Amino acid sequence: MKKCRSILFAVLSLLLIAAGVLPAAAQLPYNADVPYTSYIYNLKNQPVEIPSPYVTERVLYGYDWGIGELRDLSDVYADGQGRVYLMDAGNRRIVVLDEALRLLVTIDSFTIDGREESFVKPASLFCADGKLYIADSGAGRIVCLDRETYQGLRVFERPVIELLEEGYTYEPTRVVVDYAGRLYVIASGINQGLIQLDENGEFMGFMGAPKVVPKLTEMIWRKIATKAQRERMIKFVPTEYNSMFIDGKGFIYVTSQTVDIPTVSRLNSQGENVLKSKAAYTSQDGDGQYTDAKGTSLRSLFVDITVQEDGTYLILDSSKGRVFAYDADGNMLYATGGVGSQNGTYYSPCALELVNGRLLIADKTKGSLTVLAPTAFGENIGEALHLQKAGEYTLAREAWQRVLAQCSNYYTAVIGVAKADIQDGNYEHVKEMLAPIGERYYYDLAFQYERTQFIKTWFYPLVGAAAVLIA
């Protein structure tokens, strides 16, 4: 039936074009063969349809691996060393796959100090230095296993945090580990930011929560208070993160639904947000800037994030079943996906991961893992970004031009071509391209370079001519 409708639509479109009723550019919708629309936002914060960057390759369920139903999926994680892990929290187990998504083993218990223990509610996993760190939120602990043998190495119990009340509830939901072995933990209900632990699991401090500017009376009191009293007085903007990703340089990307802070941040070692945002016509908050005809604003609920080597980051919106992608400068690449029962749509997507160019999305309610493959449009975008990151601007321009041939209103490609033209000194062309889309950062950069070039070219001749006239 769906195929018949597509053929009928195509025939009608050709007839309308021949009759001059429908413009050629609108022969077929970009996403006629997928059950959702992909788009970016323009200067007026209006969605503009683009070709889909991914298509569904297959959808996997627990029965495909012969392990029964997956219940309450909470995370999918690739360790970059050939293994993919599914956190099957409802079944209190971890499903281990190879990169071809074939079953290797399921883990529901571990042995440590001569005793066997079971997982209670494994929420997420992280791999570092041959060790697996599992956030077992139901047991209030971080479990460390050997990656090869799955034997227990250590259990990090609830840390002592004097800033919190004694006996506080500790439910770790996410964990990452840096190069020094420090652990960064997101715990449900704790809104002071990330919990930072040393390699022994001792509390070091909170990270990533902006401090509140103190009032005059508080400043006076701090002058006479003891050190212990001052430490207790430290206040933060309530900040509860819900996902994180640590990149190769040690920066931690986090997502949050806290109103007073960005929905996406890139934290340095001091907990400061250093995420780049050079884009003039888009922000990194999904549908957050969009308002419909009734004036109702949408708000994306980000639940997971993953980052590529070129700085591109993909964020999963569980409320609308969409993936939002941005480049390292904050330019929107695409939004794709949707809510529904068809392949490529989701009921409650909870995690995403990239494996060998494929995009994996776990659905908590469906108990499924959707595998999406890049389209030619998506591959061209990826190639252009890779070449741009490598400094191959001429080749990157060619890739961006291929993208524009597939979608003429894809503004990020226009910016990509502009970057290449800046490298070649074609500043006037840069301004001509960027003015219509309202992109200011690279427009101003081209203007500055053009002015500098003019001064270098004409300064000495003009000074010489002035000297002659004065003489």
PDB file of N, CA, C and O in Angstrom, residues 34-98:
ATOM      1  N   VAL A  34      10.633   7.372   4.174  1.00  0.00           N
ATOM      2  CA  VAL A  34      10.847   7.142   5.606  1.00  0.00           C
ATOM      3  C   VAL A  34       9.677   7.735   6.386  1.00  0.00           C
ATOM      4  O   VAL A  34       9.048   8.696   5.930  1.00  0.00           O
ATOM      5  N   PRO A  35       9.359   7.172   7.548  1.00  0.00           N
ATOM      6  CA  PRO A  35       8.166   7.620   8.295  1.00  0.00           C
ATOM      7  C   PRO A  35       8.404   8.839   9.183  1.00  0.00           C
ATOM      8  O   PRO A  35       7.783   8.965  10.234  1.00  0.00           O
ATOM      9  N   TYR A  36       9.306   9.702   8.800  1.00  0.00           N
ATOM     10  CA  TYR A  36       9.585  10.904   9.578  1.00  0.00           C
ATOM     11  C   TYR A  36      10.219  11.942   8.658  1.00  0.00           C
ATOM     12  O   TYR A  36      10.620  11.629   7.529  1.00  0.00           O
ATOM     13  N   THR A  37      10.294  13.158   9.125  1.00  0.00           N
ATOM     14  CA  THR A  37      10.876  14.257   8.358  1.00  0.00           C
ATOM     15  C   THR A  37      12.204  14.676   8.981  1.00  0.00           C
ATOM     16  O   THR A  37      12.307  14.800  10.204  1.00  0.00           O
ATOM     17  N   SER A  38      13.212  14.897   8.150  1.00  0.00           N
ATOM     18  CA  SER A  38      14.494  15.435   8.614  1.00  0.00           C
ATOM     19  C   SER A  38      14.536  16.916   8.249  1.00  0.00           C
ATOM     20  O   SER A  38      14.008  17.325   7.211  1.00  0.00           O
ATOM     21  N   TYR A  39      15.181  17.719   9.078  1.00  0.00           N
ATOM     22  CA  TYR A  39      15.149  19.162   8.848  1.00  0.00           C
ATOM     23  C   TYR A  39      16.299  19.863   9.569  1.00  0.00           C
ATOM     24  O   TYR A  39      17.004  19.273  10.397  1.00  0.00           O
ATOM     25  N   ILE A  40      16.492  21.121   9.226  1.00  0.00           N
ATOM     26  CA  ILE A  40      17.344  22.043   9.970  1.00  0.00           C
ATOM     27  C   ILE A  40      16.518  23.310  10.206  1.00  0.00           C
ATOM     28  O   ILE A  40      15.406  23.427   9.701  1.00  0.00           O
ATOM     29  N   TYR A  41      17.085  24.252  10.947  1.00  0.00           N
ATOM     30  CA  TYR A  41      16.393  25.527  11.180  1.00  0.00           C
ATOM     31  C   TYR A  41      17.055  26.635  10.382  1.00  0.00           C
ATOM     32  O   TYR A  41      18.285  26.665  10.239  1.00  0.00           O
ATOM     33  N   ASN A  42      16.240  27.560   9.880  1.00  0.00           N
ATOM     34  CA  ASN A  42      16.778  28.706   9.149  1.00  0.00           C
ATOM     35  C   ASN A  42      16.934  29.904  10.079  1.00  0.00           C
ATOM     36  O   ASN A  42      16.754  29.800  11.305  1.00  0.00           O
ATOM     37  N   LEU A  43      17.241  31.057   9.499  1.00  0.00           N
ATOM     38  CA  LEU A  43      17.502  32.269  10.274  1.00  0.00           C
ATOM     39  C   LEU A  43      16.305  32.689  11.121  1.00  0.00           C
ATOM     40  O   LEU A  43      16.461  33.259  12.199  1.00  0.00           O
ATOM     41  N   LYS A  44      15.100  32.367  10.676  1.00  0.00           N
ATOM     42  CA  LYS A  44      13.892  32.750  11.402  1.00  0.00           C
ATOM     43  C   LYS A  44      13.417  31.662  12.368  1.00  0.00           C
ATOM     44  O   LYS A  44      12.290  31.703  12.840  1.00  0.00           O
ATOM     45  N   ASN A  45      14.291  30.709  12.646  1.00  0.00           N
ATOM     46  CA  ASN A  45      13.955  29.578  13.531  1.00  0.00           C
ATOM     47  C   ASN A  45      12.767  28.786  13.012  1.00  0.00           C
ATOM     48  O   ASN A  45      11.938  28.294  13.777  1.00  0.00           O
ATOM     49  N   GLN A  46      12.702  28.667  11.693  1.00  0.00           N
ATOM     50  CA  GLN A  46      11.682  27.852  11.057  1.00  0.00           C
ATOM     51  C   GLN A  46      12.325  26.576  10.521  1.00  0.00           C
ATOM     52  O   GLN A  46      13.415  26.626   9.941  1.00  0.00           O
ATOM     53  N   PRO A  47      11.669  25.431  10.707  1.00  0.00           N
ATOM     54  CA  PRO A  47      12.248  24.188  10.192  1.00  0.00           C
ATOM     55  C   PRO A  47      12.214  24.139   8.675  1.00  0.00           C
ATOM     56  O   PRO A  47      11.225  24.517   8.047  1.00  0.00           O
ATOM     57  N   VAL A  48      13.316  23.693   8.083  1.00  0.00           N
ATOM     58  CA  VAL A  48      13.433  23.556   6.636  1.00  0.00           C
ATOM     59  C   VAL A  48      13.751  22.096   6.339  1.00  0.00           C
ATOM     60  O   VAL A  48      14.738  21.550   6.840  1.00  0.00           O
ATOM     61  N   GLU A  49      12.921  21.456   5.533  1.00  0.00           N
ATOM     62  CA  GLU A  49      13.100  20.038   5.259  1.00  0.00           C
ATOM     63  C   GLU A  49      14.365  19.774   4.454  1.00  0.00           C
ATOM     64  O   GLU A  49      14.715  20.525   3.532  1.00  0.00           O
ATOM     65  N   ILE A  50      15.062  18.706   4.798  1.00  0.00           N
ATOM     66  CA  ILE A  50      16.276  18.275   4.113  1.00  0.00           C
ATOM     67  C   ILE A  50      16.187  16.769   3.879  1.00  0.00           C
ATOM     68  O   ILE A  50      15.358  16.087   4.478  1.00  0.00           O
ATOM     69  N   PRO A  51      17.036  16.224   3.008  1.00  0.00           N
ATOM     70  CA  PRO A  51      17.052  14.765   2.842  1.00  0.00           C
ATOM     71  C   PRO A  51      17.445  14.072   4.145  1.00  0.00           C
ATOM     72  O   PRO A  51      18.176  14.626   4.968  1.00  0.00           O
ATOM     73  N   SER A  52      16.977  12.868   4.319  1.00  0.00           N
ATOM     74  CA  SER A  52      17.301  12.132   5.534  1.00  0.00           C
ATOM     75  C   SER A  52      18.772  11.731   5.533  1.00  0.00           C
ATOM     76  O   SER A  52      19.267  11.183   4.545  1.00  0.00           O
ATOM     77  N   PRO A  53      19.504  11.979   6.629  1.00  0.00           N
ATOM     78  CA  PRO A  53      20.917  11.585   6.697  1.00  0.00           C
ATOM     79  C   PRO A  53      21.103  10.108   7.016  1.00  0.00           C
ATOM     80  O   PRO A  53      22.175   9.548   6.794  1.00  0.00           O
ATOM     81  N   TYR A  54      20.063   9.457   7.556  1.00  0.00           N
ATOM     82  CA  TYR A  54      20.124   8.038   7.905  1.00  0.00           C
ATOM     83  C   TYR A  54      18.835   7.342   7.479  1.00  0.00           C
ATOM     84  O   TYR A  54      17.773   7.959   7.438  1.00  0.00           O
ATOM     85  N   VAL A  55      18.954   6.058   7.185  1.00  0.00           N
ATOM     86  CA  VAL A  55      17.784   5.211   6.940  1.00  0.00           C
ATOM     87  C   VAL A  55      17.926   3.952   7.798  1.00  0.00           C
ATOM     88  O   VAL A  55      19.037   3.517   8.101  1.00  0.00           O
ATOM     89  N   THR A  56      16.809   3.386   8.171  1.00  0.00           N
ATOM     90  CA  THR A  56      16.827   2.189   9.010  1.00  0.00           C
ATOM     91  C   THR A  56      17.368   0.994   8.240  1.00  0.00           C
ATOM     92  O   THR A  56      16.887   0.672   7.151  1.00  0.00           O
ATOM     93  N   GLU A  57      18.360   0.360   8.811  1.00  0.00           N
ATOM     94  CA  GLU A  57      18.952  -0.829   8.214  1.00  0.00           C
ATOM     95  C   GLU A  57      18.300  -2.096   8.780  1.00  0.00           C
ATOM     96  O   GLU A  57      17.959  -3.023   8.047  1.00  0.00           O
ATOM     97  N   ARG A  58      18.115  -2.124  10.097  1.00  0.00           N
ATOM     98  CA  ARG A  58      17.440  -3.240  10.741  1.00  0.00           C
ATOM     99  C   ARG A  58      17.084  -2.842  12.173  1.00  0.00           C
ATOM    100  O   ARG A  58      17.633  -1.885  12.724  1.00  0.00           O
ATOM    101  N   VAL A  59      16.163  -3.589  12.753  1.00  0.00           N
ATOM    102  CA  VAL A  59      15.771  -3.393  14.141  1.00  0.00           C
ATOM    103  C   VAL A  59      15.930  -4.731  14.849  1.00  0.00           C
ATOM    104  O   VAL A  59      15.389  -5.752  14.402  1.00  0.00           O
ATOM    105  N   LEU A  60      16.678  -4.735  15.946  1.00  0.00           N
ATOM    106  CA  LEU A  60      16.985  -5.967  16.659  1.00  0.00           C
ATOM    107  C   LEU A  60      16.269  -6.009  18.004  1.00  0.00           C
ATOM    108  O   LEU A  60      16.144  -4.985  18.688  1.00  0.00           O
ATOM    109  N   TYR A  61      15.812  -7.204  18.362  1.00  0.00           N
ATOM    110  CA  TYR A  61      15.161  -7.452  19.651  1.00  0.00           C
ATOM    111  C   TYR A  61      15.895  -8.587  20.360  1.00  0.00           C
ATOM    112  O   TYR A  61      16.694  -9.305  19.747  1.00  0.00           O
ATOM    113  N   GLY A  62      15.612  -8.755  21.632  1.00  0.00           N
ATOM    114  CA  GLY A  62      16.273  -9.801  22.394  1.00  0.00           C
ATOM    115  C   GLY A  62      16.107 -11.179  21.786  1.00  0.00           C
ATOM    116  O   GLY A  62      17.022 -12.018  21.825  1.00  0.00           O
ATOM    117  N   TYR A  63      14.937 -11.421  21.171  1.00  0.00           N
ATOM    118  CA  TYR A  63      14.680 -12.724  20.582  1.00  0.00           C
ATOM    119  C   TYR A  63      15.608 -12.999  19.398  1.00  0.00           C
ATOM    120  O   TYR A  63      15.867 -14.156  19.058  1.00  0.00           O
ATOM    121  N   ASP A  64      16.109 -11.939  18.755  1.00  0.00           N
ATOM    122  CA  ASP A  64      17.046 -12.139  17.639  1.00  0.00           C
ATOM    123  C   ASP A  64      18.359 -12.743  18.122  1.00  0.00           C
ATOM    124  O   ASP A  64      19.083 -13.356  17.336  1.00  0.00           O
ATOM    125  N   TRP A  65      18.665 -12.570  19.396  1.00  0.00           N
ATOM    126  CA  TRP A  65      19.882 -13.163  19.975  1.00  0.00           C
ATOM    127  C   TRP A  65      19.569 -14.397  20.820  1.00  0.00           C
ATOM    128  O   TRP A  65      20.472 -14.981  21.419  1.00  0.00           O
ATOM    129  N   GLY A  66      18.297 -14.757  20.881  1.00  0.00           N
ATOM    130  CA  GLY A  66      17.921 -15.924  21.655  1.00  0.00           C
ATOM    131  C   GLY A  66      18.024 -15.731  23.156  1.00  0.00           C
ATOM    132  O   GLY A  66      18.220 -16.696  23.904  1.00  0.00           O
ATOM    133  N   ILE A  67      17.836 -14.501  23.629  1.00  0.00           N
ATOM    134  CA  ILE A  67      17.973 -14.229  25.067  1.00  0.00           C
ATOM    135  C   ILE A  67      16.676 -13.690  25.668  1.00  0.00           C
ATOM    136  O   ILE A  67      16.672 -13.154  26.773  1.00  0.00           O
ATOM    137  N   GLY A  68      15.580 -13.835  24.949  1.00  0.00           N
ATOM    138  CA  GLY A  68      14.307 -13.362  25.465  1.00  0.00           C
ATOM    139  C   GLY A  68      14.135 -11.862  25.308  1.00  0.00           C
ATOM    140  O   GLY A  68      14.944 -11.172  24.685  1.00  0.00           O
ATOM    141  N   GLU A  69      13.095 -11.346  25.900  1.00  0.00           N
ATOM    142  CA  GLU A  69      12.748  -9.931  25.773  1.00  0.00           C
ATOM    143  C   GLU A  69      13.716  -9.034  26.536  1.00  0.00           C
ATOM    144  O   GLU A  69      14.152  -9.354  27.649  1.00  0.00           O
ATOM    145  N   LEU A  70      14.083  -7.910  25.899  1.00  0.00           N
ATOM    146  CA  LEU A  70      14.872  -6.885  26.576  1.00  0.00           C
ATOM    147  C   LEU A  70      13.899  -5.991  27.344  1.00  0.00           C
ATOM    148  O   LEU A  70      12.933  -5.488  26.769  1.00  0.00           O
ATOM    149  N   ARG A  71      14.180  -5.785  28.611  1.00  0.00           N
ATOM    150  CA  ARG A  71      13.252  -5.026  29.449  1.00  0.00           C
ATOM    151  C   ARG A  71      13.939  -3.815  30.074  1.00  0.00           C
ATOM    152  O   ARG A  71      14.995  -3.937  30.683  1.00  0.00           O
ATOM    153  N   ASP A  72      13.336  -2.661  29.893  1.00  0.00           N
ATOM    154  CA  ASP A  72      13.829  -1.427  30.510  1.00  0.00           C
ATOM    155  C   ASP A  72      15.271  -1.135  30.104  1.00  0.00           C
ATOM    156  O   ASP A  72      16.141  -0.883  30.940  1.00  0.00           O
ATOM    157  N   LEU A  73      15.522  -1.133  28.790  1.00  0.00           N
ATOM    158  CA  LEU A  73      16.851  -0.769  28.291  1.00  0.00           C
ATOM    159  C   LEU A  73      17.214   0.627  28.779  1.00  0.00           C
ATOM    160  O   LEU A  73      16.374   1.527  28.794  1.00  0.00           O
ATOM    161  N   SER A  74      18.471   0.814  29.164  1.00  0.00           N
ATOM    162  CA  SER A  74      18.873   2.121  29.680  1.00  0.00           C
ATOM    163  C   SER A  74      20.097   2.705  28.990  1.00  0.00           C
ATOM    164  O   SER A  74      20.337   3.900  29.093  1.00  0.00           O
ATOM    165  N   ASP A  75      20.876   1.888  28.270  1.00  0.00           N
ATOM    166  CA  ASP A  75      22.080   2.432  27.636  1.00  0.00           C
ATOM    167  C   ASP A  75      22.579   1.483  26.558  1.00  0.00           C
ATOM    168  O   ASP A  75      22.355   0.267  26.610  1.00  0.00           O
ATOM    169  N   VAL A  76      23.227   2.054  25.553  1.00  0.00           N
ATOM    170  CA  VAL A  76      24.010   1.295  24.574  1.00  0.00           C
ATOM    171  C   VAL A  76      25.363   1.989  24.493  1.00  0.00           C
ATOM    172  O   VAL A  76      25.450   3.221  24.404  1.00  0.00           O
ATOM    173  N   TYR A  77      26.436   1.200  24.563  1.00  0.00           N
ATOM    174  CA  TYR A  77      27.783   1.778  24.658  1.00  0.00           C
ATOM    175  C   TYR A  77      28.758   0.935  23.841  1.00  0.00           C
ATOM    176  O   TYR A  77      28.758  -0.299  23.943  1.00  0.00           O
ATOM    177  N   ALA A  78      29.586   1.581  23.033  1.00  0.00           N
ATOM    178  CA  ALA A  78      30.641   0.922  22.266  1.00  0.00           C
ATOM    179  C   ALA A  78      31.980   1.302  22.874  1.00  0.00           C
ATOM    180  O   ALA A  78      32.254   2.492  23.088  1.00  0.00           O
ATOM    181  N   ASP A  79      32.834   0.314  23.158  1.00  0.00           N
ATOM    182  CA  ASP A  79      34.105   0.614  23.829  1.00  0.00           C
ATOM    183  C   ASP A  79      35.237   0.955  22.872  1.00  0.00           C
ATOM    184  O   ASP A  79      36.357   1.227  23.302  1.00  0.00           O
ATOM    185  N   GLY A  80      34.953   0.953  21.545  1.00  0.00           N
ATOM    186  CA  GLY A  80      35.991   1.286  20.579  1.00  0.00           C
ATOM    187  C   GLY A  80      37.013   0.183  20.382  1.00  0.00           C
ATOM    188  O   GLY A  80      38.007   0.361  19.672  1.00  0.00           O
ATOM    189  N   GLN A  81      36.795  -0.963  21.002  1.00  0.00           N
ATOM    190  CA  GLN A  81      37.713  -2.088  20.898  1.00  0.00           C
ATOM    191  C   GLN A  81      36.980  -3.357  20.437  1.00  0.00           C
ATOM    192  O   GLN A  81      37.378  -4.467  20.757  1.00  0.00           O
ATOM    193  N   GLY A  82      35.896  -3.148  19.703  1.00  0.00           N
ATOM    194  CA  GLY A  82      35.215  -4.279  19.102  1.00  0.00           C
ATOM    195  C   GLY A  82      33.993  -4.776  19.831  1.00  0.00           C
ATOM    196  O   GLY A  82      33.394  -5.773  19.411  1.00  0.00           O
ATOM    197  N   ARG A  83      33.607  -4.121  20.919  1.00  0.00           N
ATOM    198  CA  ARG A  83      32.454  -4.605  21.666  1.00  0.00           C
ATOM    199  C   ARG A  83      31.410  -3.512  21.876  1.00  0.00           C
ATOM    200  O   ARG A  83      31.743  -2.343  22.042  1.00  0.00           O
ATOM    201  N   VAL A  84      30.152  -3.973  21.892  1.00  0.00           N
ATOM    202  CA  VAL A  84      29.007  -3.092  22.142  1.00  0.00           C
ATOM    203  C   VAL A  84      28.241  -3.678  23.318  1.00  0.00           C
ATOM    204  O   VAL A  84      28.024  -4.894  23.389  1.00  0.00           O
ATOM    205  N   TYR A  85      27.817  -2.816  24.242  1.00  0.00           N
ATOM    206  CA  TYR A  85      27.155  -3.265  25.469  1.00  0.00           C
ATOM    207  C   TYR A  85      25.750  -2.677  25.546  1.00  0.00           C
ATOM    208  O   TYR A  85      25.566  -1.473  25.346  1.00  0.00           O
ATOM    209  N   LEU A  86      24.776  -3.527  25.841  1.00  0.00           N
ATOM    210  CA  LEU A  86      23.406  -3.090  26.099  1.00  0.00           C
ATOM    211  C   LEU A  86      23.115  -3.276  27.574  1.00  0.00           C
ATOM    212  O   LEU A  86      23.340  -4.350  28.134  1.00  0.00           O
ATOM    213  N   MET A  87      22.603  -2.220  28.208  1.00  0.00           N
ATOM    214  CA  MET A  87      22.246  -2.307  29.620  1.00  0.00           C
ATOM    215  C   MET A  87      20.774  -2.702  29.715  1.00  0.00           C
ATOM    216  O   MET A  87      19.870  -1.870  29.553  1.00  0.00           O
ATOM    217  N   ASP A  88      20.553  -3.989  29.933  1.00  0.00           N
ATOM    218  CA  ASP A  88      19.209  -4.547  30.024  1.00  0.00           C
ATOM    219  C   ASP A  88      18.774  -4.509  31.489  1.00  0.00           C
ATOM    220  O   ASP A  88      18.713  -5.527  32.179  1.00  0.00           O
ATOM    221  N   ALA A  89      18.450  -3.292  31.950  1.00  0.00           N
ATOM    222  CA  ALA A  89      18.253  -3.064  33.388  1.00  0.00           C
ATOM    223  C   ALA A  89      17.096  -3.881  33.959  1.00  0.00           C
ATOM    224  O   ALA A  89      17.171  -4.374  35.091  1.00  0.00           O
ATOM    225  N   GLY A  90      16.024  -4.031  33.195  1.00  0.00           N
ATOM    226  CA  GLY A  90      14.870  -4.759  33.696  1.00  0.00           C
ATOM    227  C   GLY A  90      15.156  -6.230  33.948  1.00  0.00           C
ATOM    228  O   GLY A  90      14.494  -6.867  34.779  1.00  0.00           O
ATOM    229  N   ASN A  91      16.134  -6.774  33.240  1.00  0.00           N
ATOM    230  CA  ASN A  91      16.541  -8.160  33.442  1.00  0.00           C
ATOM    231  C   ASN A  91      17.821  -8.269  34.280  1.00  0.00           C
ATOM    232  O   ASN A  91      18.391  -9.366  34.384  1.00  0.00           O
ATOM    233  N   ARG A  92      18.284  -7.140  34.807  1.00  0.00           N
ATOM    234  CA  ARG A  92      19.456  -7.089  35.686  1.00  0.00           C
ATOM    235  C   ARG A  92      20.694  -7.713  35.038  1.00  0.00           C
ATOM    236  O   ARG A  92      21.443  -8.445  35.671  1.00  0.00           O
ATOM    237  N   ARG A  93      20.897  -7.352  33.767  1.00  0.00           N
ATOM    238  CA  ARG A  93      22.029  -7.946  33.061  1.00  0.00           C
ATOM    239  C   ARG A  93      22.613  -6.986  32.040  1.00  0.00           C
ATOM    240  O   ARG A  93      21.996  -5.972  31.683  1.00  0.00           O
ATOM    241  N   ILE A  94      23.796  -7.347  31.575  1.00  0.00           N
ATOM    242  CA  ILE A  94      24.481  -6.617  30.515  1.00  0.00           C
ATOM    243  C   ILE A  94      24.622  -7.555  29.327  1.00  0.00           C
ATOM    244  O   ILE A  94      25.102  -8.690  29.473  1.00  0.00           O
ATOM    245  N   VAL A  95      24.179  -7.112  28.155  1.00  0.00           N
ATOM    246  CA  VAL A  95      24.279  -7.908  26.935  1.00  0.00           C
ATOM    247  C   VAL A  95      25.496  -7.415  26.156  1.00  0.00           C
ATOM    248  O   VAL A  95      25.583  -6.231  25.809  1.00  0.00           O
ATOM    249  N   VAL A  96      26.455  -8.321  25.908  1.00  0.00           N
ATOM    250  CA  VAL A  96      27.692  -7.954  25.228  1.00  0.00           C
ATOM    251  C   VAL A  96      27.647  -8.471  23.795  1.00  0.00           C
ATOM    252  O   VAL A  96      27.422  -9.666  23.557  1.00  0.00           O
ATOM    253  N   LEU A  97      27.867  -7.565  22.830  1.00  0.00           N
ATOM    254  CA  LEU A  97      27.840  -7.885  21.403  1.00  0.00           C
ATOM    255  C   LEU A  97      29.176  -7.541  20.768  1.00  0.00           C
ATOM    256  O   LEU A  97      29.952  -6.754  21.326  1.00  0.00           O
ATOM    257  N   ASP A  98      29.447  -8.100  19.588  1.00  0.00           N
ATOM    258  CA  ASP A  98      30.596  -7.625  18.825  1.00  0.00           C
ATOM    259  C   ASP A  98      30.126  -6.465  17.948  1.00  0.00           C
ATOM    260  O   ASP A  98      28.946  -6.090  17.969  1.00  0.00           O
TER     261      ASP A  98
END
